[in-house]
CSV table of C-alpha atoms in Angstrom, one decimal:
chain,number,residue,atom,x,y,z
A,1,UNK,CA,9.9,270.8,6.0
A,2,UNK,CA,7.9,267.6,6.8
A,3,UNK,CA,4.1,267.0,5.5
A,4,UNK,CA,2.5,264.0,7.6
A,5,UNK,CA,-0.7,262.8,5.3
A,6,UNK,CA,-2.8,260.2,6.8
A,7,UNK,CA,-4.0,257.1,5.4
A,8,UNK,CA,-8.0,257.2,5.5
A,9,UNK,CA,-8.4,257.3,1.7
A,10,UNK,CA,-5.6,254.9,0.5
A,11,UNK,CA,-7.5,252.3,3.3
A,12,UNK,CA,-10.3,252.4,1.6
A,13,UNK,CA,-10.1,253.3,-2.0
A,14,UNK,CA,-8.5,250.9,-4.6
A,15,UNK,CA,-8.7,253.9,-7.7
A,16,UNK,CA,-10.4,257.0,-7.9
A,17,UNK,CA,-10.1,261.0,-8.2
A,18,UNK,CA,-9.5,261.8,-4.3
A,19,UNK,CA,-6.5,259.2,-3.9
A,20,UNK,CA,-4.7,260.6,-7.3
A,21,UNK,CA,-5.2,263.5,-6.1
A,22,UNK,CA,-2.9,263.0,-3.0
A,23,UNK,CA,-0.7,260.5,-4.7
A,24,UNK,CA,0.3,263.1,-7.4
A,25,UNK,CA,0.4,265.7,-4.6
A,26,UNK,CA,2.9,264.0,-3.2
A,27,UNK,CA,5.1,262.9,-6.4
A,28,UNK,CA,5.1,266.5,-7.2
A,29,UNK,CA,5.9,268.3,-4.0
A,30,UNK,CA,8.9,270.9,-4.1
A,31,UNK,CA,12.4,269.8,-3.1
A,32,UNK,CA,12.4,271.6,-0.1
A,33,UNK,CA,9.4,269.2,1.8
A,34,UNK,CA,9.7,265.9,2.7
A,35,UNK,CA,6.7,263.5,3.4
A,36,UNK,CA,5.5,260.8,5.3
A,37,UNK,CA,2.5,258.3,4.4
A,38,UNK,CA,2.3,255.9,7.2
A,39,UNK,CA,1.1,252.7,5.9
A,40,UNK,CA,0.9,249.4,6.9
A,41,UNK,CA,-2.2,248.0,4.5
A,42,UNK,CA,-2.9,249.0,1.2
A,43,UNK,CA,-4.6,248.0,-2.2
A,44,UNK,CA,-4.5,251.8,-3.6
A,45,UNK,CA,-3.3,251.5,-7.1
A,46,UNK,CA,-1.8,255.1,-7.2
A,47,UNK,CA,0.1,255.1,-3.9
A,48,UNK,CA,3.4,256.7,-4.9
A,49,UNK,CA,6.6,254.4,-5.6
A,50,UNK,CA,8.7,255.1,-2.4
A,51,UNK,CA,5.6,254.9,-0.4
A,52,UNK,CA,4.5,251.5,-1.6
A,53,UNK,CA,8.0,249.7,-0.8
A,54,UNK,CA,6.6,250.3,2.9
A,55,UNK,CA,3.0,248.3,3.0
A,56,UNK,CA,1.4,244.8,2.3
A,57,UNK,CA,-1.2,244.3,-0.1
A,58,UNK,CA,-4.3,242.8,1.6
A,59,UNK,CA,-6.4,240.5,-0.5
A,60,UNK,CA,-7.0,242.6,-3.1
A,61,UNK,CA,-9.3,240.4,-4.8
A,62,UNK,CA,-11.5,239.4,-2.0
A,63,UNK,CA,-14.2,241.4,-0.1
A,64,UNK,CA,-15.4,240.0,3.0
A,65,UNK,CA,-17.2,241.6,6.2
A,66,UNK,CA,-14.9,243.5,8.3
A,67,UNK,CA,-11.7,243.9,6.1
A,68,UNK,CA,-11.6,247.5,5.7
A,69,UNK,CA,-11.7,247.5,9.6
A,70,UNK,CA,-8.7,245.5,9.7
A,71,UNK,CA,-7.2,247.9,7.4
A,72,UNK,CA,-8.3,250.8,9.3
A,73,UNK,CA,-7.0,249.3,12.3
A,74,UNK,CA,-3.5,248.5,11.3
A,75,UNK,CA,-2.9,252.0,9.6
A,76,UNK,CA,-3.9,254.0,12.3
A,77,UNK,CA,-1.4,252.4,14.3
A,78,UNK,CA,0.9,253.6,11.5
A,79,UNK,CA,-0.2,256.8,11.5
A,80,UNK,CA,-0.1,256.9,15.6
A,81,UNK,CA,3.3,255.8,15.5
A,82,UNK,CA,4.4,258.6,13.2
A,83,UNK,CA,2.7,261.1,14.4
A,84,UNK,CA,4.3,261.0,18.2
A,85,UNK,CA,7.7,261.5,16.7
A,86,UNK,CA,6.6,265.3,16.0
A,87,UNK,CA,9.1,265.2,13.4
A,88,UNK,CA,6.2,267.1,11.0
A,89,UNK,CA,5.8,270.7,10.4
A,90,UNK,CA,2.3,269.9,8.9
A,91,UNK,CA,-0.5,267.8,8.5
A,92,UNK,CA,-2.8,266.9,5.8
A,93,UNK,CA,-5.7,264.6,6.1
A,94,UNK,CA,-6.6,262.9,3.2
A,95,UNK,CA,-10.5,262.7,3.5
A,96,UNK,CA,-12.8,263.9,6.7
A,97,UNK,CA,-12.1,261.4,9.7
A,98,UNK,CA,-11.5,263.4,12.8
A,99,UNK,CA,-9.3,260.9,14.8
A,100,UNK,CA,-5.9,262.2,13.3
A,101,UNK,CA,-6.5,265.3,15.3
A,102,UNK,CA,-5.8,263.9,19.0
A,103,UNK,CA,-2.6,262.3,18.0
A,104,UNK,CA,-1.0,266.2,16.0
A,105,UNK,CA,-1.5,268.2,18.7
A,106,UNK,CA,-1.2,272.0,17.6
A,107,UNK,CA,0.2,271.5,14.7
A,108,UNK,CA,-1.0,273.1,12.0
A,109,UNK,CA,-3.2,271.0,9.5
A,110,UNK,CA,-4.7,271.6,5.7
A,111,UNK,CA,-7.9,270.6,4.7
A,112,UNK,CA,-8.8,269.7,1.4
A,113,UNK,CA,-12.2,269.9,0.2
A,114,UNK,CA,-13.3,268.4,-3.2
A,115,UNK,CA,-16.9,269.0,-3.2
A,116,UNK,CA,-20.0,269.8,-1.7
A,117,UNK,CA,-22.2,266.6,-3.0
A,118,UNK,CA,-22.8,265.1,0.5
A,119,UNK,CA,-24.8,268.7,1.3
A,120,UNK,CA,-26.1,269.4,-1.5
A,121,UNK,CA,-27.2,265.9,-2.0
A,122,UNK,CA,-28.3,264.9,1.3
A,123,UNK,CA,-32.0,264.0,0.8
A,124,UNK,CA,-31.4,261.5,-2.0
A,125,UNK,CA,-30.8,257.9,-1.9
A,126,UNK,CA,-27.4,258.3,-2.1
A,127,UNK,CA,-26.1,259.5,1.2
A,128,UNK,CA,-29.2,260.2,3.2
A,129,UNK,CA,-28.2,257.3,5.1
A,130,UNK,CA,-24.8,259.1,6.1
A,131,UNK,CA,-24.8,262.2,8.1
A,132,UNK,CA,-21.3,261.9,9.7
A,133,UNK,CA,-19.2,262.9,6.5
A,134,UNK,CA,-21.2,266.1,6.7
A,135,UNK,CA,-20.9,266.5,10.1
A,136,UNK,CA,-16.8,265.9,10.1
A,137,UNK,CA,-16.9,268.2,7.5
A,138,UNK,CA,-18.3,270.6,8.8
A,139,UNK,CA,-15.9,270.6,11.8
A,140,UNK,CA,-12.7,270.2,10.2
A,141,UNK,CA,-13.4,272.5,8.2
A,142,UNK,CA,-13.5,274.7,11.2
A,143,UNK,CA,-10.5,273.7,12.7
A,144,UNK,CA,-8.6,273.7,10.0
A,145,UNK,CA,-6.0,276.3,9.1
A,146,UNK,CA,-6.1,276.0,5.9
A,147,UNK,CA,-9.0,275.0,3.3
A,148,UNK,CA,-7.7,274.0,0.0
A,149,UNK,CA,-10.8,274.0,-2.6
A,150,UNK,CA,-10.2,272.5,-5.5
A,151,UNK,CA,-12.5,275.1,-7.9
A,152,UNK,CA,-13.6,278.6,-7.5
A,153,UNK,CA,-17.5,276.9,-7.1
A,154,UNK,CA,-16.5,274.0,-4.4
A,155,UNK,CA,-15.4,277.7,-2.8
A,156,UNK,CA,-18.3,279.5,-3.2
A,157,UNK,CA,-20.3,276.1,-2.4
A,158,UNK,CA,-18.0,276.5,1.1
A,159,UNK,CA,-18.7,279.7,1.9
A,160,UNK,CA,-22.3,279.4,1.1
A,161,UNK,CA,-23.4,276.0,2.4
A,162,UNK,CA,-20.6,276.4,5.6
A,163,UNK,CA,-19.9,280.0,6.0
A,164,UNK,CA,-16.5,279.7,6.3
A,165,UNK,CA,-14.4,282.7,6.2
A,166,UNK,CA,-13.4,283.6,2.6
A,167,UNK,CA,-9.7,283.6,3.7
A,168,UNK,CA,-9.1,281.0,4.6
A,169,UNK,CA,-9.9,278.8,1.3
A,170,UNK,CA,-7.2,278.6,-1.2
A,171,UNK,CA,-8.4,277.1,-4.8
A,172,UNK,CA,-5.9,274.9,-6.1
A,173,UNK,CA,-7.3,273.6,-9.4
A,174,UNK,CA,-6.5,270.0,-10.5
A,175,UNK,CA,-4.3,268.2,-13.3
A,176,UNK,CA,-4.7,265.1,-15.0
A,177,UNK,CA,-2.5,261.9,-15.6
A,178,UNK,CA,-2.7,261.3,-19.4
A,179,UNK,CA,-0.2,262.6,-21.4
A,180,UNK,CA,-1.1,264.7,-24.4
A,181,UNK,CA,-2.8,263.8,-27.8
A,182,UNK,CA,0.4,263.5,-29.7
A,183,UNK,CA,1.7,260.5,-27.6
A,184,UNK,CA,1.0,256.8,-29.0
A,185,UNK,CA,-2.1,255.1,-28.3
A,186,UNK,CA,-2.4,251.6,-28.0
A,187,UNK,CA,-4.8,250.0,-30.0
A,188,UNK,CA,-6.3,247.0,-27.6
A,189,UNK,CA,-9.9,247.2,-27.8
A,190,UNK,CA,-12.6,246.6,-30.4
A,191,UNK,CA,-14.7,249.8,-30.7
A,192,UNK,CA,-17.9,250.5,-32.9
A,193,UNK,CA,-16.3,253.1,-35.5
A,194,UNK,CA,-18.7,255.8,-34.0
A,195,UNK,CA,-19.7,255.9,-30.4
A,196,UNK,CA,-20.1,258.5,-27.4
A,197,UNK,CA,-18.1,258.0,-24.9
A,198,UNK,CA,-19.8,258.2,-20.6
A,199,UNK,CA,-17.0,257.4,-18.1
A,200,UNK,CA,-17.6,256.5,-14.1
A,201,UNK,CA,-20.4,256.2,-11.9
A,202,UNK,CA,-24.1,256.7,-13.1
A,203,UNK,CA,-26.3,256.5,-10.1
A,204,UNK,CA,-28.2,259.9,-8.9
A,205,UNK,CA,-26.9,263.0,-9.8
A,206,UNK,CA,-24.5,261.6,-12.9
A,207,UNK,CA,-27.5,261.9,-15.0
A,208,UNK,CA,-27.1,258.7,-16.8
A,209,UNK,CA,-30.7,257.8,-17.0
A,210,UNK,CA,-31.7,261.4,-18.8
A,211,UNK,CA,-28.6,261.1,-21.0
A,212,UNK,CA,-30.0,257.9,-21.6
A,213,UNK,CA,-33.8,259.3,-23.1
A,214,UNK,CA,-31.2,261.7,-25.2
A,215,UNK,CA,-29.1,258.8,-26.2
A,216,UNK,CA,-32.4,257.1,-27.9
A,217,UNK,CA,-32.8,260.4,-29.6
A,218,UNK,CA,-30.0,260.5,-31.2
A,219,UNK,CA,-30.1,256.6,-31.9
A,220,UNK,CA,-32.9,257.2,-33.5
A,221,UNK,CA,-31.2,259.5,-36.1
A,222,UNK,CA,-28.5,257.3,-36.7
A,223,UNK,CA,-28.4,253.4,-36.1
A,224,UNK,CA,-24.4,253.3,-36.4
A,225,UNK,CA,-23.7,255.4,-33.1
A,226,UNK,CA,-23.4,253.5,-30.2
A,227,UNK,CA,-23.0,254.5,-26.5
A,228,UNK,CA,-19.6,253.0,-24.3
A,229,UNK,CA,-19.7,252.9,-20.6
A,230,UNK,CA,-17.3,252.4,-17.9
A,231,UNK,CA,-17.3,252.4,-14.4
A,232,UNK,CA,-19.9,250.1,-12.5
A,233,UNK,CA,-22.1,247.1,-14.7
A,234,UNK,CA,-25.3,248.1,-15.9
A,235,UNK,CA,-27.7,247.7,-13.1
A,236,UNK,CA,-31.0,245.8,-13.9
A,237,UNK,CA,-32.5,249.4,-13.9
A,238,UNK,CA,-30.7,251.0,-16.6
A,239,UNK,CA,-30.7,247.7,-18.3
A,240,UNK,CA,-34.5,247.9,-18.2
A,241,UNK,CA,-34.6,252.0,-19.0
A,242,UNK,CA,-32.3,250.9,-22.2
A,243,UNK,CA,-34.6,247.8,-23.3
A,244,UNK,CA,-37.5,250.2,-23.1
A,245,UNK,CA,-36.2,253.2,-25.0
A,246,UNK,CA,-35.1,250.5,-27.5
A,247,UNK,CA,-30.9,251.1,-27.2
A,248,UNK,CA,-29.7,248.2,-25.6
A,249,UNK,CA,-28.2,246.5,-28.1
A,250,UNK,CA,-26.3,249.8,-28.6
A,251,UNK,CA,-25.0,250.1,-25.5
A,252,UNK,CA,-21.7,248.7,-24.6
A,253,UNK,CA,-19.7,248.3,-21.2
A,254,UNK,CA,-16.3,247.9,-20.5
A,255,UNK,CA,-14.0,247.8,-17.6
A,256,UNK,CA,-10.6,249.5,-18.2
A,257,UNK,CA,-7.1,250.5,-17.3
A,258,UNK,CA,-5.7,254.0,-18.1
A,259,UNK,CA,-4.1,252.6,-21.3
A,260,UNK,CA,-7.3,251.5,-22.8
A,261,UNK,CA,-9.1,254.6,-21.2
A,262,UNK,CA,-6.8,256.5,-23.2
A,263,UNK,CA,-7.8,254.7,-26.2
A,264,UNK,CA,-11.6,255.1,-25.7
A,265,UNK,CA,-11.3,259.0,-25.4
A,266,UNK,CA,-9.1,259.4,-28.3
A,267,UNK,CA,-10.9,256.9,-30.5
A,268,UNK,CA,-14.8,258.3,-29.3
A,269,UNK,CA,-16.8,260.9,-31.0
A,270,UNK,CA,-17.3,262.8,-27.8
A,271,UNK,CA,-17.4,262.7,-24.3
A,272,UNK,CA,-20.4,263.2,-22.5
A,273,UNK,CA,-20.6,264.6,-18.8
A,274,UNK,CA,-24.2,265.0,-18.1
A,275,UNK,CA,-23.4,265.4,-13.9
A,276,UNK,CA,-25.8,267.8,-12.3
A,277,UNK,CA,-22.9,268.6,-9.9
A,278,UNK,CA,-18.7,268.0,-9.9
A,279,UNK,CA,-16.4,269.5,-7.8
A,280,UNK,CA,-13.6,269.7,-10.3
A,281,UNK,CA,-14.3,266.8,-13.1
A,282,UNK,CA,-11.0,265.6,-14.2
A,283,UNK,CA,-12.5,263.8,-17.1
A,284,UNK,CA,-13.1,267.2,-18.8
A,285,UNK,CA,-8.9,267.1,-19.0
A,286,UNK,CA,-8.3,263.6,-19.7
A,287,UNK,CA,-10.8,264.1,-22.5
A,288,UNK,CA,-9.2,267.4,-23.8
A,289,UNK,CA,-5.9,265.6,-23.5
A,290,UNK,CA,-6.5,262.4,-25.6
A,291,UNK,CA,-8.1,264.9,-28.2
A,292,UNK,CA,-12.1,264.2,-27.6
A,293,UNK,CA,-14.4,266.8,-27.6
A,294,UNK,CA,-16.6,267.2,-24.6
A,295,UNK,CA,-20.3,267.9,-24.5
A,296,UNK,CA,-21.2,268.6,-20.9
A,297,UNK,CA,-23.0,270.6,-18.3
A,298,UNK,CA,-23.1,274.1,-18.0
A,299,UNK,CA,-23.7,273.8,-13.6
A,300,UNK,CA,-21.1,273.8,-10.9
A,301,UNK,CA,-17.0,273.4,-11.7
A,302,UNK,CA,-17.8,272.8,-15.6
A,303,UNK,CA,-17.7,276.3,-17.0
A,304,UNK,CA,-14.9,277.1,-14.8
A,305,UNK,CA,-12.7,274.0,-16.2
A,306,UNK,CA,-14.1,273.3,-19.5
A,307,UNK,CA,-14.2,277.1,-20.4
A,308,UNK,CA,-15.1,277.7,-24.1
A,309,UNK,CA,-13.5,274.5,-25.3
A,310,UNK,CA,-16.7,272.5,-24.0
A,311,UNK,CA,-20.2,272.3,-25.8
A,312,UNK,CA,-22.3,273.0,-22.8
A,313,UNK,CA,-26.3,272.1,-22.2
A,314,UNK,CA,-28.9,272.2,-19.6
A,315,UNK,CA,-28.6,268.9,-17.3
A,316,UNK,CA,-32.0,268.8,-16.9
A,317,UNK,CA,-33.1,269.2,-20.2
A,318,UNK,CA,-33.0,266.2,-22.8
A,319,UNK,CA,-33.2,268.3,-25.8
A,320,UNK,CA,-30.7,270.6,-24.8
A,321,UNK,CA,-28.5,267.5,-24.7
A,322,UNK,CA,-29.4,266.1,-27.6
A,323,UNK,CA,-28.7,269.9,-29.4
A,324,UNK,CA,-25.4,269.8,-28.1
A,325,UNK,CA,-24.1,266.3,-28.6
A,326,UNK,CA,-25.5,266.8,-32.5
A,327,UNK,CA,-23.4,269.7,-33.1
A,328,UNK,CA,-20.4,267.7,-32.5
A,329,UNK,CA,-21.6,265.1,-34.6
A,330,UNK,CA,-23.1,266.8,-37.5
A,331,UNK,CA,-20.2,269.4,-38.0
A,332,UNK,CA,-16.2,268.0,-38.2
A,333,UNK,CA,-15.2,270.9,-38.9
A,334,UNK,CA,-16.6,272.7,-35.6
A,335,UNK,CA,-15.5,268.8,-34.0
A,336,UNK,CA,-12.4,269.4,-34.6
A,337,UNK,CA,-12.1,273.1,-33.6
A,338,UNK,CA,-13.6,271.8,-30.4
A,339,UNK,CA,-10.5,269.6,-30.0
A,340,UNK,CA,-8.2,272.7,-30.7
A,341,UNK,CA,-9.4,274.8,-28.0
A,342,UNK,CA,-9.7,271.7,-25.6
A,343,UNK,CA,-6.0,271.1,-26.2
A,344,UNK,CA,-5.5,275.0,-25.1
A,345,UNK,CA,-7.6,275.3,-22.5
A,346,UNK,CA,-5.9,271.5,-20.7
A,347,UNK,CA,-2.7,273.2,-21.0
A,348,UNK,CA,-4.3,275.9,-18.2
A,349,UNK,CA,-4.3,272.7,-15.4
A,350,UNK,CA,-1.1,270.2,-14.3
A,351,UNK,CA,-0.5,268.5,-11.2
A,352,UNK,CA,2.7,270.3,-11.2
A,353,UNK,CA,0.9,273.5,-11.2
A,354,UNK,CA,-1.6,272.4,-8.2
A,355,UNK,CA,1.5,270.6,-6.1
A,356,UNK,CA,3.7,274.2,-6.3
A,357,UNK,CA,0.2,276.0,-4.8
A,358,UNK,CA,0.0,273.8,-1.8
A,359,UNK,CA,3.4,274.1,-1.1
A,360,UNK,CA,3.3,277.3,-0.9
A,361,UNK,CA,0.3,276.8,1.4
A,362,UNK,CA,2.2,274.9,3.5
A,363,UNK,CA,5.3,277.2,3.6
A,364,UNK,CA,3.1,279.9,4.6
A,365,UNK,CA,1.8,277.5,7.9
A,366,UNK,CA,5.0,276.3,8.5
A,367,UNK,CA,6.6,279.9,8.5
A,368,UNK,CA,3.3,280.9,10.5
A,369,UNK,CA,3.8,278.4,13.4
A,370,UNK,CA,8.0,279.5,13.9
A,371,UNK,CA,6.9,282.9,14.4
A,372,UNK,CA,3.9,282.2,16.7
């Protein structure tokens, strides 16, 4: 059996969740599918080995007006060409552009959905500005005929926000890419001996600014801690929020790769995840993983993935953040039991795990569609 993916989010995405998510889909599928990832133009960093022998990098380095329409351009003609050779038995889009669907005919397609953020987050600054996501969405969703959700909440967020038919949503949780706490880390960066650790984007609903006010709490208590971001630079707004709550000197950036990120969580007093809303939140298992304990929220996918291993607090409350976060710090012992039970409850997720669930998925269509 064939799975045709298309190439909307390795066009446009160098690294993040949604395009590991499909690349370790893929590495993982069982030996009786086959796949095909037409490709002409790529800078993805997680595109699978077999795949990438197949595309050209195209200036990686360099943004300038109109690339990723270039891209987009010469993919779909990839994707066009593969798709008329029916040679597929079904099709998974990678993110929520519609014009895959005149080329598959009836084919049967999955739908994965990661989160609800553009819904629930519609008003804000942040995607007010884009109402077509929502709207695709919205209709794949409904032609789909299969949803794969990738937490019991981004379900219930489905049903509730969509009304889609409870049936036809499979949750398939997620994995994560770091091995476990007991393999070597590399020691490549120099780290303040005690820091907290705040990983990816901070803008909006992240929550870095109220972390922030609960950072200078805590700062206060105890000059040696020190906060490490990555992701995005500071912006000149949290730079100013810092200077005025008197922690900037304390704050430090970094860009990194997954080696060093695997040094940072291992090395870091905790991890904070102060996000009002995730869909899944693979941090949570990269941090169990690399033997941090996690002080995050207690809203959305967080309960559901962290489970009793995390030290949970109200996102919108700054000294419910600052409770949580000292527990951790004032108490090894309850630290490192923290760690313990994070190593458990990581154990629960694997891309293995999530790959052998949509496979069966798509066994389930393909068998469907013979019989029809």
């Amino acid at each position: 059996m064939m799975v045709l993916y298309d190439n909307q989010i390795f066009t446009w995405q160098k690294f993040g969740g949604i395009s590991r998510y499909f690349s370790e889909l893929i590495q993982n599928l069982d030996q009786d599918f086959t796949h095909k990832l037409p490709l002409n133009l790529s800078n993805n960093q997680y595109i699978p080995y077999e795949d990438s022998l197949r595309y050209c990098t195209f200036f990686p380095q360099t943004d300038f007006r109109g690339k990723i329409r270039i891209m987009k351009m010469m993919n779909n003609i990839a994707f066009f060409n593969a798709a008329k050779k029916k040679e597929y038995n079904v099709v998974h889009p990678t993110y929520y552009d519609t014009s895959f669907l005149k080329h598959i005919g009836n084919t049967p397609f999955v739908l994965t959905v990661h989160d609800m953020i553009h819904e629930k987050y519609a008003h804000t600054d942040l995607f007010k500005n884009d109402s077509t996501t929502s709207k695709n969405k919205r209709f794949l969703c409904e032609k789909a005929s299969k949803i794969i959700a990738v937490s019991q909440n981004t379900k219930k967020d489905l049903i509730d926000i969509f009304q889609v038919d409870p049936c036809k949503i499979e949750v398939t949780h997620l994995g994560q890419s770091f091995e476990n706490r007991n393999n070597k880390i590399m020691h490549e960066l120099h780290l303040p001996d005690r820091y907290i650790l705040f990983t990816g984007q901070r803008d909006g609903y992240k929550n870095f600014s109220r972390f922030a006010e609960a950072f200078a709490v805590l700062h206060a208590r105890d000059k040696d801690l020190h906060l490490i971001c990555t992701g995005p630079l500071l912006s000149e707004t949290e730079t100013v929020l810092l200077r005025k709550l008197h922690v900037l000197d304390s704050v430090q950036h970094l860009f990194v790769n997954d080696q060093q990120m695997k040094e940072l969580y291992s090395k870091a007093a905790l991890f904070v995840f102060p996000s009002e809303y995730e869909g899944f939140g693979i941090p949570v298992l990269e941090s169990f993983a690399c033997g941090c304990p996690i002080a995050l929220s207690d809203a959305s996918s967080f309960p559901e993935v962290a489970g009793s291993a995390g030290v949970f607090f109200d996102p919108k409350n700054v000294d419910s953040m600052v409770d949580a976060v000292s527990r951790i710090l004032n108490s090894e012992k309850y630290r490192t039991e923290k760690i313990e039970e994070g190593y458990l409850q990581m154990q629960k997720f694997s891309w293995k795990k999530m790959a052998e669930e949509t496979c069966a998925i798509y066994r389930g269509l393909c068998y469907k569609s013979l019989y029809e």
